[in-house]
Amino acid sequence: MADELSGIRILRRRLEEMDAVMLYRLLWMRSRVFNGEQHATDDDLDGRDLEPSSSLMWAQRDGLPIASLRLLDEDGTTVIGRLVTEPEYRGRGIAGALLRDVLDVTEGPLVLHAQAHLADWYARFGFIVDGPEFMEAGIPHVPMRMTR
């Protein structure tokens, strides 16, 4: 897996700190995957990227984003959302490296809505299912939590 991660940088920025071109590339990647590939019924651009506590974290290779996620702070709990990986980079440990970096740079509890088929993947990082399955954007999800 080390070879898969060579040349990859992980960055985190608040919206106002971001270059417009990189922001566009990140949002375009999310839109292509969530709305195009997965046919999510809700708009990816939900306004939450504009919240004061919001930041985007992404992995990039050769200056181009290959995976990203969004972090929000809700009363001391970190909310992870919009985790996405470019199709050609899936299965290479990149999303896992991104998630491990989140665990390194945040404190306190974390929550997320996992696509139901990915619950076991998140469990490998210490997340536990915290409620029943529900539909979000037309896709089955489960709430997950990590308390630390």
Backbone as a printed PyTorch tensor [residue, N CA C, xyz], in Angstrom:
tensor([[[  0.8200,  -1.1950,   0.0000],
         [  0.0000,   0.0000,   0.0000],
         [  0.8640,   1.2590,   0.0000]],

        [[  2.0820,   1.1830,   0.5460],
         [  2.9410,   2.3630,   0.5780],
         [  3.1850,   2.9010,  -0.8300]],

        [[  3.3650,   2.0000,  -1.8040],
         [  3.5660,   2.4520,  -3.1830],
         [  2.3480,   3.2030,  -3.7050]],

        [[  1.1560,   2.7340,  -3.3310],
         [ -0.0810,   3.3930,  -3.7780],
         [ -0.1740,   4.8170,  -3.2380]],

        [[  0.4220,   5.0610,  -2.0590],
         [  0.3030,   6.3600,  -1.4160],
         [  1.4770,   7.2890,  -1.7130]],

        [[  2.4860,   6.7940,  -2.4240],
         [  3.6280,   7.6640,  -2.7230],
         [  3.1860,   8.7750,  -3.6810]],

        [[  3.6850,   9.9570,  -3.4080],
         [  3.3490,  11.1010,  -4.2450],
         [  2.0090,  11.7320,  -3.9290]],

        [[  1.3350,  11.2480,  -2.8780],
         [  0.0260,  11.7980,  -2.5090],
         [  0.1970,  12.7630,  -1.3460]],

        [[ -0.4060,  13.9250,  -1.4670],
         [ -0.4280,  14.9250,  -0.3910],
         [ -1.8470,  15.0300,   0.1330]],

        [[ -1.9770,  15.1900,   1.4420],
         [ -3.2840,  15.4210,   2.0480],
         [ -3.3030,  16.8490,   2.5670]],

        [[ -4.3400,  17.5780,   2.1730],
         [ -4.4740,  18.9830,   2.5450],
         [ -5.8320,  19.2200,   3.1900]],

        [[ -5.8940,  20.2630,   4.0030],
         [ -7.1620,  20.6610,   4.6280],
         [ -7.2520,  22.1790,   4.5750]],

        [[ -8.3930,  22.6620,   4.1110],
         [ -8.5900,  24.1080,   4.0010],
         [-10.0490,  24.4590,   4.2830]],

        [[-10.2180,  25.6660,   4.8200],
         [-11.5480,  26.2470,   4.9100],
         [-11.8400,  26.8620,   3.5400]],

        [[-13.1000,  27.0420,   3.2370],
         [-13.4940,  27.5330,   1.9160],
         [-12.7790,  28.8300,   1.5380]],

        [[-12.7290,  29.7670,   2.4690],
         [-12.1360,  31.0710,   2.1570],
         [-10.6210,  31.0020,   1.9550]],

        [[-10.0010,  29.8850,   2.3120],
         [ -8.5570,  29.7110,   2.1230],
         [ -8.2220,  29.0020,   0.8080]],

        [[ -9.2490,  28.5870,   0.0830],
         [ -9.0260,  27.7410,  -1.0860],
         [ -8.8940,  28.5250,  -2.3800]],

        [[ -8.0720,  27.9930,  -3.2380],
         [ -7.9440,  28.4560,  -4.6080],
         [ -9.2310,  28.0750,  -5.3510]],

        [[ -9.7570,  28.9760,  -6.1450],
         [-11.0320,  28.7330,  -6.8410],
         [-10.9720,  27.5120,  -7.7540]],

        [[ -9.8450,  27.2890,  -8.4000],
         [ -9.7300,  26.1460,  -9.3160],
         [ -9.7800,  24.8320,  -8.5430]],

        [[ -9.0670,  24.7510,  -7.4080],
         [ -9.1010,  23.5160,  -6.6160],
         [-10.4990,  23.2890,  -6.0550]],

        [[-11.1430,  24.3340,  -5.5650],
         [-12.5050,  24.1840,  -5.0630],
         [-13.4130,  23.6420,  -6.1600]],

        [[-13.3060,  24.1980,  -7.3480],
         [-14.1200,  23.7150,  -8.4660],
         [-13.8420,  22.2390,  -8.7280]],

        [[-12.5730,  21.8360,  -8.7420],
         [-12.2260,  20.4310,  -9.0020],
         [-12.7960,  19.5050,  -7.9340]],

        [[-12.7450,  19.9260,  -6.6760],
         [-13.2960,  19.1060,  -5.5920],
         [-14.8110,  18.9650,  -5.7200]],

        [[-15.4870,  20.0670,  -5.9660],
         [-16.9460,  20.0170,  -6.0930],
         [-17.3670,  19.2480,  -7.3430]],

        [[-16.6050,  19.3640,  -8.4050],
         [-16.8950,  18.6240,  -9.6390],
         [-16.7430,  17.1250,  -9.3960]],

        [[-15.6960,  16.7260,  -8.6570],
         [-15.4990,  15.3120,  -8.3350],
         [-16.6880,  14.7910,  -7.5230]],

        [[-17.0970,  15.5390,  -6.5140],
         [-18.2450,  15.1200,  -5.7090],
         [-19.4940,  14.9850,  -6.5670]],

        [[-19.7470,  15.9540,  -7.4150],
         [-20.9370,  15.9260,  -8.2600],
         [-20.9200,  14.7390,  -9.2170]],

        [[-19.7740,  14.4890,  -9.8480],
         [-19.6720,  13.3590, -10.7860],
         [-19.9620,  12.0350, -10.0930]],

        [[-19.4190,  11.8630,  -8.8820],
         [-19.5980,  10.5840,  -8.1900],
         [-20.9880,  10.4870,  -7.5780]],

        [[-21.3790,  11.4580,  -6.7640],
         [-22.6510,  11.3390,  -6.0460],
         [-23.8600,  11.4600,  -6.9720]],

        [[-23.8730,  12.4730,  -7.7990],
         [-25.0440,  12.6840,  -8.6420],
         [-24.9720,  11.9180,  -9.9520]],

        [[-23.8000,  11.8220, -10.5470],
         [-23.6540,  11.1110, -11.8120],
         [-23.5940,   9.6090, -11.6450]],

        [[-22.5830,   9.1190, -10.9470],
         [-22.3670,   7.6790, -10.8040],
         [-23.3770,   7.0160,  -9.8680]],

        [[-23.6040,   7.6200,  -8.6980],
         [-24.4600,   6.9800,  -7.6930],
         [-25.9170,   7.4170,  -7.7860]],

        [[-26.2140,   8.3580,  -8.6270],
         [-27.5830,   8.8420,  -8.8360],
         [-28.2460,   9.3120,  -7.5400]],

        [[-27.4700,  10.0010,  -6.6930],
         [-28.0290,  10.5570,  -5.4610],
         [-29.1610,  11.5120,  -5.8210]],

        [[-30.2250,  11.4510,  -5.0470],
         [-31.4050,  12.2560,  -5.3560],
         [-31.3370,  13.6600,  -4.7670]],

        [[-30.4170,  13.9120,  -3.8440],
         [-30.2590,  15.2420,  -3.2580],
         [-29.0800,  15.9410,  -3.9220]],

        [[-29.1400,  17.2640,  -3.9640],
         [-28.0200,  18.0280,  -4.4940],
         [-26.8170,  17.8820,  -3.5740]],

        [[-25.6460,  17.7130,  -4.1500],
         [-24.4180,  17.6650,  -3.3590],
         [-24.1710,  19.0110,  -2.6920]],

        [[-24.4240,  20.0930,  -3.4080],
         [-24.2160,  21.4270,  -2.8540],
         [-25.4080,  21.7870,  -1.9760]],

        [[-25.2480,  21.5250,  -0.6830],
         [-26.3410,  21.6820,   0.2750],
         [-26.2110,  22.9270,   1.1400]],

        [[-25.2140,  23.7600,   0.8680],
         [-25.0130,  24.9690,   1.6500],
         [-24.1160,  24.7820,   2.8580]],

        [[-23.8750,  23.5500,   3.2680],
         [-23.0940,  23.3080,   4.4840],
         [-21.6090,  23.5910,   4.2910]],

        [[-21.1420,  23.5800,   3.0470],
         [-19.7350,  23.9330,   2.8020],
         [-19.4630,  25.3880,   3.1900]],

        [[-20.5070,  26.2000,   3.2590],
         [-20.3710,  27.6200,   3.5850],
         [-20.4240,  27.8990,   5.0820]],

        [[-20.7320,  26.8970,   5.8970],
         [-20.8290,  27.1090,   7.3410],
         [-19.4590,  27.4500,   7.9210]],

        [[-19.4280,  28.2910,   8.9580],
         [-18.1450,  28.7250,   9.5260],
         [-17.2350,  27.5820,   9.9830]],

        [[-17.8010,  26.4710,  10.4350],
         [-16.9700,  25.3670,  10.9360],
         [-16.5330,  24.3990,   9.8420]],

        [[-16.9730,  24.6250,   8.6180],
         [-16.7110,  23.6770,   7.5320],
         [-15.2790,  23.7750,   7.0150]],

        [[-14.7050,  22.6180,   6.7330],
         [-13.4300,  22.5720,   6.0120],
         [-13.4580,  21.3680,   5.0830]],

        [[-12.6730,  21.4500,   4.0450],
         [-12.5380,  20.3410,   3.1060],
         [-11.1480,  19.7530,   3.2770]],

        [[-11.0700,  18.4350,   3.2310],
         [ -9.7970,  17.7330,   3.2880],
         [ -9.7300,  16.8790,   2.0390]],

        [[ -8.5610,  16.8520,   1.4030],
         [ -8.4660,  16.0740,   0.1770],
         [ -7.0680,  15.5050,  -0.0020]],

        [[ -7.0330,  14.4260,  -0.7600],
         [ -5.7770,  13.8250,  -1.1960],
         [ -5.5730,  14.2420,  -2.6400]],

        [[ -4.3470,  14.6260,  -2.9520],
         [ -4.0680,  15.0040,  -4.3320],
         [ -2.7750,  14.3550,  -4.8020]],

        [[ -2.7470,  14.0890,  -6.0670],
         [ -1.5510,  13.5650,  -6.7380],
         [ -1.3230,  14.4380,  -7.9610]],

        [[ -0.0960,  14.8720,  -8.1320],
         [  0.2650,  15.7350,  -9.2640],
         [ -0.6400,  16.9620,  -9.3530]],

        [[ -1.0120,  17.4940,  -8.1850],
         [ -1.8160,  18.7050,  -8.1390],
         [ -3.2960,  18.5320,  -8.3880]],

        [[ -3.7450,  17.2880,  -8.6020],
         [ -5.1660,  17.0360,  -8.8730],
         [ -5.7910,  16.2450,  -7.7330]],

        [[ -7.0120,  16.6060,  -7.3170],
         [ -7.6590,  15.8680,  -6.2320],
         [ -8.0740,  14.4680,  -6.6850]],

        [[ -7.8650,  13.4920,  -5.7870],
         [ -8.2510,  12.1140,  -6.1000],
         [ -9.2090,  11.5460,  -5.0560]],

        [[ -9.3380,  12.2230,  -3.9190],
         [-10.2950,  11.8320,  -2.8780],
         [-10.5170,  13.0500,  -1.9930]],

        [[-11.6910,  13.1460,  -1.4010],
         [-11.9460,  14.2760,  -0.5100],
         [-13.0560,  13.9450,   0.4690]],

        [[-13.1770,  14.8040,   1.4690],
         [-14.2780,  14.7300,   2.4230],
         [-14.4950,  16.1140,   3.0100]],

        [[-15.6170,  16.2470,   3.7020],
         [-15.9550,  17.5140,   4.3510],
         [-16.0270,  17.2820,   5.8510]],

        [[-15.5310,  18.2530,   6.6120],
         [-15.6070,  18.2130,   8.0650],
         [-16.4210,  19.4010,   8.5530]],

        [[-17.2970,  19.1380,   9.5100],
         [-18.0770,  20.1820,  10.1680],
         [-17.9510,  19.9770,  11.6730]],

        [[-18.0230,  21.0630,  12.4290],
         [-18.0420,  20.9630,  13.8870],
         [-19.4470,  21.3110,  14.3520]],

        [[-20.0830,  20.3640,  15.0160],
         [-21.4110,  20.5990,  15.5860],
         [-21.3200,  20.4030,  17.0920]],

        [[-21.1560,  21.5030,  17.8120],
         [-21.0900,  21.4820,  19.2720],
         [-20.0390,  20.5160,  19.7980]],

        [[-18.8360,  20.5630,  19.2300],
         [-17.7370,  19.7340,  19.6970],
         [-17.6680,  18.3460,  19.0910]],

        [[-18.6240,  18.0110,  18.2490],
         [-18.6050,  16.7330,  17.5370],
         [-18.2210,  17.0020,  16.0900]],

        [[-17.2300,  16.2640,  15.6000],
         [-16.8240,  16.3990,  14.2030],
         [-17.7380,  15.5540,  13.3350]],

        [[-18.3360,  16.1840,  12.3480],
         [-19.2150,  15.4990,  11.4010],
         [-18.4340,  15.3090,  10.1030]],

        [[-18.2580,  14.0460,   9.7170],
         [-17.5610,  13.7110,   8.4780],
         [-18.6130,  13.4620,   7.4100]],

        [[-18.4280,  14.0520,   6.2680],
         [-19.3800,  13.8350,   5.1880],
         [-18.7320,  13.9740,   3.8290]],

        [[-19.4800,  13.5810,   2.8190],
         [-19.0810,  13.7580,   1.4260],
         [-17.7430,  13.0850,   1.0980]],

        [[-17.4710,  11.9320,   1.7260],
         [-16.2470,  11.1910,   1.3990],
         [-16.3840,  10.6000,   0.0070]],

        [[-15.4450,  10.9320,  -0.8540],
         [-15.5140,  10.5200,  -2.2540],
         [-14.1040,  10.2230,  -2.7550]],

        [[-13.9960,   9.2170,  -3.6080],
         [-12.7240,   8.8670,  -4.2460],
         [-12.9620,   8.7130,  -5.7410]],

        [[-12.0510,   9.2550,  -6.5230],
         [-12.1340,   9.0730,  -7.9740],
         [-12.1370,   7.5760,  -8.2800]],

        [[-12.9840,   7.1260,  -9.2070],
         [-13.1090,   5.6870,  -9.4840],
         [-11.7850,   4.9690,  -9.7340]],

        [[-10.8820,   5.5860, -10.4740],
         [ -9.6300,   4.8940, -10.8020],
         [ -8.6720,   4.7700,  -9.6190]],

        [[ -8.9770,   5.4370,  -8.4890],
         [ -8.1300,   5.3630,  -7.2990],
         [ -8.7590,   4.5500,  -6.1700]],

        [[ -9.9100,   3.9810,  -6.3850],
         [-10.5720,   3.1960,  -5.3380],
         [ -9.8280,   1.8840,  -5.0880]],

        [[ -9.9030,   1.4240,  -3.8430],
         [ -9.2740,   0.1620,  -3.4810],
         [ -7.7690,   0.2510,  -3.2980]],

        [[ -7.2380,   1.4520,  -3.2260],
         [ -5.7910,   1.6380,  -3.0910],
         [ -5.3870,   2.1880,  -1.7280]],

        [[ -6.3460,   2.3300,  -0.8120],
         [ -6.0280,   2.8200,   0.5220],
         [ -6.0220,   4.3280,   0.6630]],

        [[ -6.4310,   5.0350,  -0.3700],
         [ -6.3660,   6.4960,  -0.3320],
         [ -7.4510,   7.0750,   0.5740]],

        [[ -8.6700,   6.5870,   0.4610],
         [ -9.7410,   7.0640,   1.3470],
         [ -9.4050,   6.7220,   2.7950]],

        [[ -8.8150,   5.5550,   3.0130],
         [ -8.4010,   5.1740,   4.3640],
         [ -7.3340,   6.1040,   4.9130]],

        [[ -6.3770,   6.4890,   4.0800],
         [ -5.3400,   7.4290,   4.5130],
         [ -5.9600,   8.7740,   4.8650]],

        [[ -6.9270,   9.1940,   4.0840],
         [ -7.6290,  10.4480,   4.3460],
         [ -8.3740,  10.3690,   5.6800]],

        [[ -9.0660,   9.2680,   5.9140],
         [ -9.8130,   9.1000,   7.1580],
         [ -8.8670,   9.0130,   8.3580]],

        [[ -7.7430,   8.3230,   8.2200],
         [ -6.7640,   8.2610,   9.3120],
         [ -6.2330,   9.6560,   9.6300]],

        [[ -6.0500,  10.4730,   8.6100],
         [ -5.5940,  11.8390,   8.8380],
         [ -6.6380,  12.6350,   9.6180]],

        [[ -7.9080,  12.4160,   9.3150],
         [ -8.9760,  13.0650,  10.0860],
         [ -8.8510,  12.6790,  11.5550]],

        [[ -8.6390,  11.4000,  11.8220],
         [ -8.5180,  10.9330,  13.2050],
         [ -7.3190,  11.5760,  13.8940]],

        [[ -6.2590,  11.8500,  13.1400],
         [ -5.0600,  12.4680,  13.7070],
         [ -5.2410,  13.9510,  14.0060]],

        [[ -6.0340,  14.6570,  13.2210],
         [ -6.1120,  16.1200,  13.3630],
         [ -7.3610,  16.6040,  14.0950]],

        [[ -8.2200,  15.6870,  14.5050],
         [ -9.4250,  16.0840,  15.2410],
         [ -9.3950,  15.4830,  16.6400]],

        [[-10.2000,  16.0600,  17.5080],
         [-10.3530,  15.5480,  18.8690],
         [-11.8290,  15.3530,  19.1390]],

        [[-12.1340,  14.5240,  20.1150],
         [-13.5130,  14.3420,  20.5210],
         [-14.2670,  13.3880,  19.6210]],

        [[-15.5760,  13.3320,  19.8270],
         [-16.3980,  12.3800,  19.0730],
         [-16.5210,  12.7550,  17.5990]],

        [[-16.7400,  11.7200,  16.7890],
         [-16.9660,  11.8930,  15.3540],
         [-18.2290,  11.1510,  14.9730]],

        [[-18.9720,  11.7030,  14.0270],
         [-20.1620,  11.0390,  13.4970],
         [-20.1480,  11.1390,  11.9810]],

        [[-20.8530,  10.2100,  11.3590],
         [-21.0050,  10.2300,   9.9090],
         [-22.2150,   9.4070,   9.5210]],

        [[-22.6960,   9.6340,   8.3340],
         [-23.7350,   8.8060,   7.7190],
         [-23.0390,   7.9810,   6.6490]],

        [[-22.8540,   6.7000,   6.9250],
         [-22.1580,   5.8140,   5.9870],
         [-23.1490,   5.1870,   5.0290]],

        [[-22.7820,   5.1060,   3.7600],
         [-23.5750,   4.2740,   2.8700],
         [-23.5460,   2.8740,   3.4760]],

        [[-24.7160,   2.2510,   3.5730],
         [-24.8590,   1.0090,   4.3360],
         [-23.8500,  -0.0590,   3.9300]],

        [[-23.5550,  -0.1630,   2.6540],
         [-22.6140,  -1.2050,   2.2180],
         [-21.1740,  -0.9190,   2.6330]],

        [[-20.9050,   0.2810,   3.1670],
         [-19.5570,   0.6390,   3.6050],
         [-19.4000,   0.6460,   5.1250]],

        [[-20.4250,   0.2310,   5.8580],
         [-20.3640,   0.2610,   7.3240],
         [-19.1970,  -0.5650,   7.8610]],

        [[-18.9530,  -1.7320,   7.2970],
         [-17.8380,  -2.5630,   7.7670],
         [-16.4940,  -1.8860,   7.5030]],

        [[-16.3890,  -1.1700,   6.3940],
         [-15.1510,  -0.4480,   6.0970],
         [-14.8940,   0.6080,   7.1700]],

        [[-15.9080,   1.4000,   7.5180],
         [-15.7450,   2.4120,   8.5610],
         [-15.4680,   1.7700,   9.9170]],

        [[-16.0450,   0.6040,  10.1680],
         [-15.8230,  -0.0920,  11.4390],
         [-14.3440,  -0.4220,  11.6320]],

        [[-13.6170,  -0.6570,  10.5640],
         [-12.1780,  -0.9400,  10.6720],
         [-11.4070,   0.2170,  11.3000]],

        [[-11.9700,   1.4130,  11.2520],
         [-11.3170,   2.5870,  11.8220],
         [-11.8200,   2.8890,  13.2320]],

        [[-12.7710,   2.1040,  13.7160],
         [-13.2840,   2.2960,  15.0640],
         [-14.6790,   2.8840,  15.1510]],

        [[-15.3450,   3.1020,  14.0290],
         [-16.7140,   3.6130,  14.0480],
         [-17.6770,   2.4710,  14.3500]],

        [[-18.7550,   2.7980,  15.0610],
         [-19.7970,   1.8080,  15.3370],
         [-21.1330,   2.3340,  14.8210]],

        [[-21.9810,   1.4090,  14.4050],
         [-23.3250,   1.7850,  13.9490],
         [-24.0800,   2.3300,  15.1520]],

        [[-24.7700,   3.4450,  14.9550],
         [-25.4150,   4.1590,  16.0540],
         [-26.8930,   4.4260,  15.7730]],

        [[-27.5590,   3.4900,  15.1050],
         [-28.9740,   3.6590,  14.8150],
         [-29.3740,   2.8160,  13.6230]],

        [[-30.6520,   2.8470,  13.2980],
         [-31.1490,   2.0170,  12.1960],
         [-30.7930,   2.5950,  10.8220]],

        [[-30.8400,   1.7270,   9.8410],
         [-30.6110,   2.1350,   8.4540],
         [-31.7080,   3.1110,   8.0270]],

        [[-31.3470,   4.0650,   7.1980],
         [-32.2950,   5.0500,   6.6820],
         [-31.8870,   5.4140,   5.2580]],

        [[-32.7930,   6.0520,   4.5590],
         [-32.5080,   6.4980,   3.1900],
         [-32.0590,   7.9580,   3.2210]],

        [[-30.9750,   8.2360,   2.5230],
         [-30.4960,   9.6050,   2.3570],
         [-30.0850,   9.7540,   0.8980]],

        [[-30.6510,  10.7260,   0.2400],
         [-30.3650,  10.9790,  -1.1770],
         [-30.6780,   9.7590,  -2.0370]],

        [[-31.6530,   8.9500,  -1.6010],
         [-32.0480,   7.7640,  -2.3550],
         [-31.1150,   6.5770,  -2.1840]],

        [[-30.1980,   6.6470,  -1.2050],
         [-29.1980,   5.6000,  -0.9730],
         [-29.2990,   5.1490,   0.4840]],

        [[-29.3090,   3.8220,   0.7550],
         [-29.3470,   3.3500,   2.1480],
         [-28.0830,   3.7820,   2.9150]],

        [[-28.2870,   4.3410,   4.0940],
         [-27.2070,   4.7940,   4.9710],
         [-27.4380,   4.2700,   6.3870]],

        [[-26.3760,   4.2860,   7.1870],
         [-26.4780,   4.0200,   8.6230],
         [-25.7120,   5.1170,   9.3600]],

        [[-26.2570,   5.5750,  10.5020],
         [-25.4980,   6.5350,  11.3070],
         [-24.3740,   5.7960,  12.0260]],

        [[-23.2050,   6.4050,  12.0620],
         [-22.0640,   5.7950,  12.7500],
         [-21.4110,   6.8420,  13.6350]],

        [[-20.7610,   6.3530,  14.6810],
         [-20.1600,   7.2350,  15.6840],
         [-18.8420,   6.6470,  16.1660]],

        [[-17.9390,   7.5200,  16.5480],
         [-16.7230,   7.1340,  17.2490],
         [-16.5740,   8.0830,  18.4270]],

        [[-16.4750,   7.5200,  19.6150],
         [-16.2800,   8.3220,  20.8160],
         [-14.8530,   8.1000,  21.2920]],

        [[-14.1510,   9.2020,  21.5080],
         [-12.7720,   9.0810,  21.9970],
         [-12.4500,  10.1990,  22.9450]]])
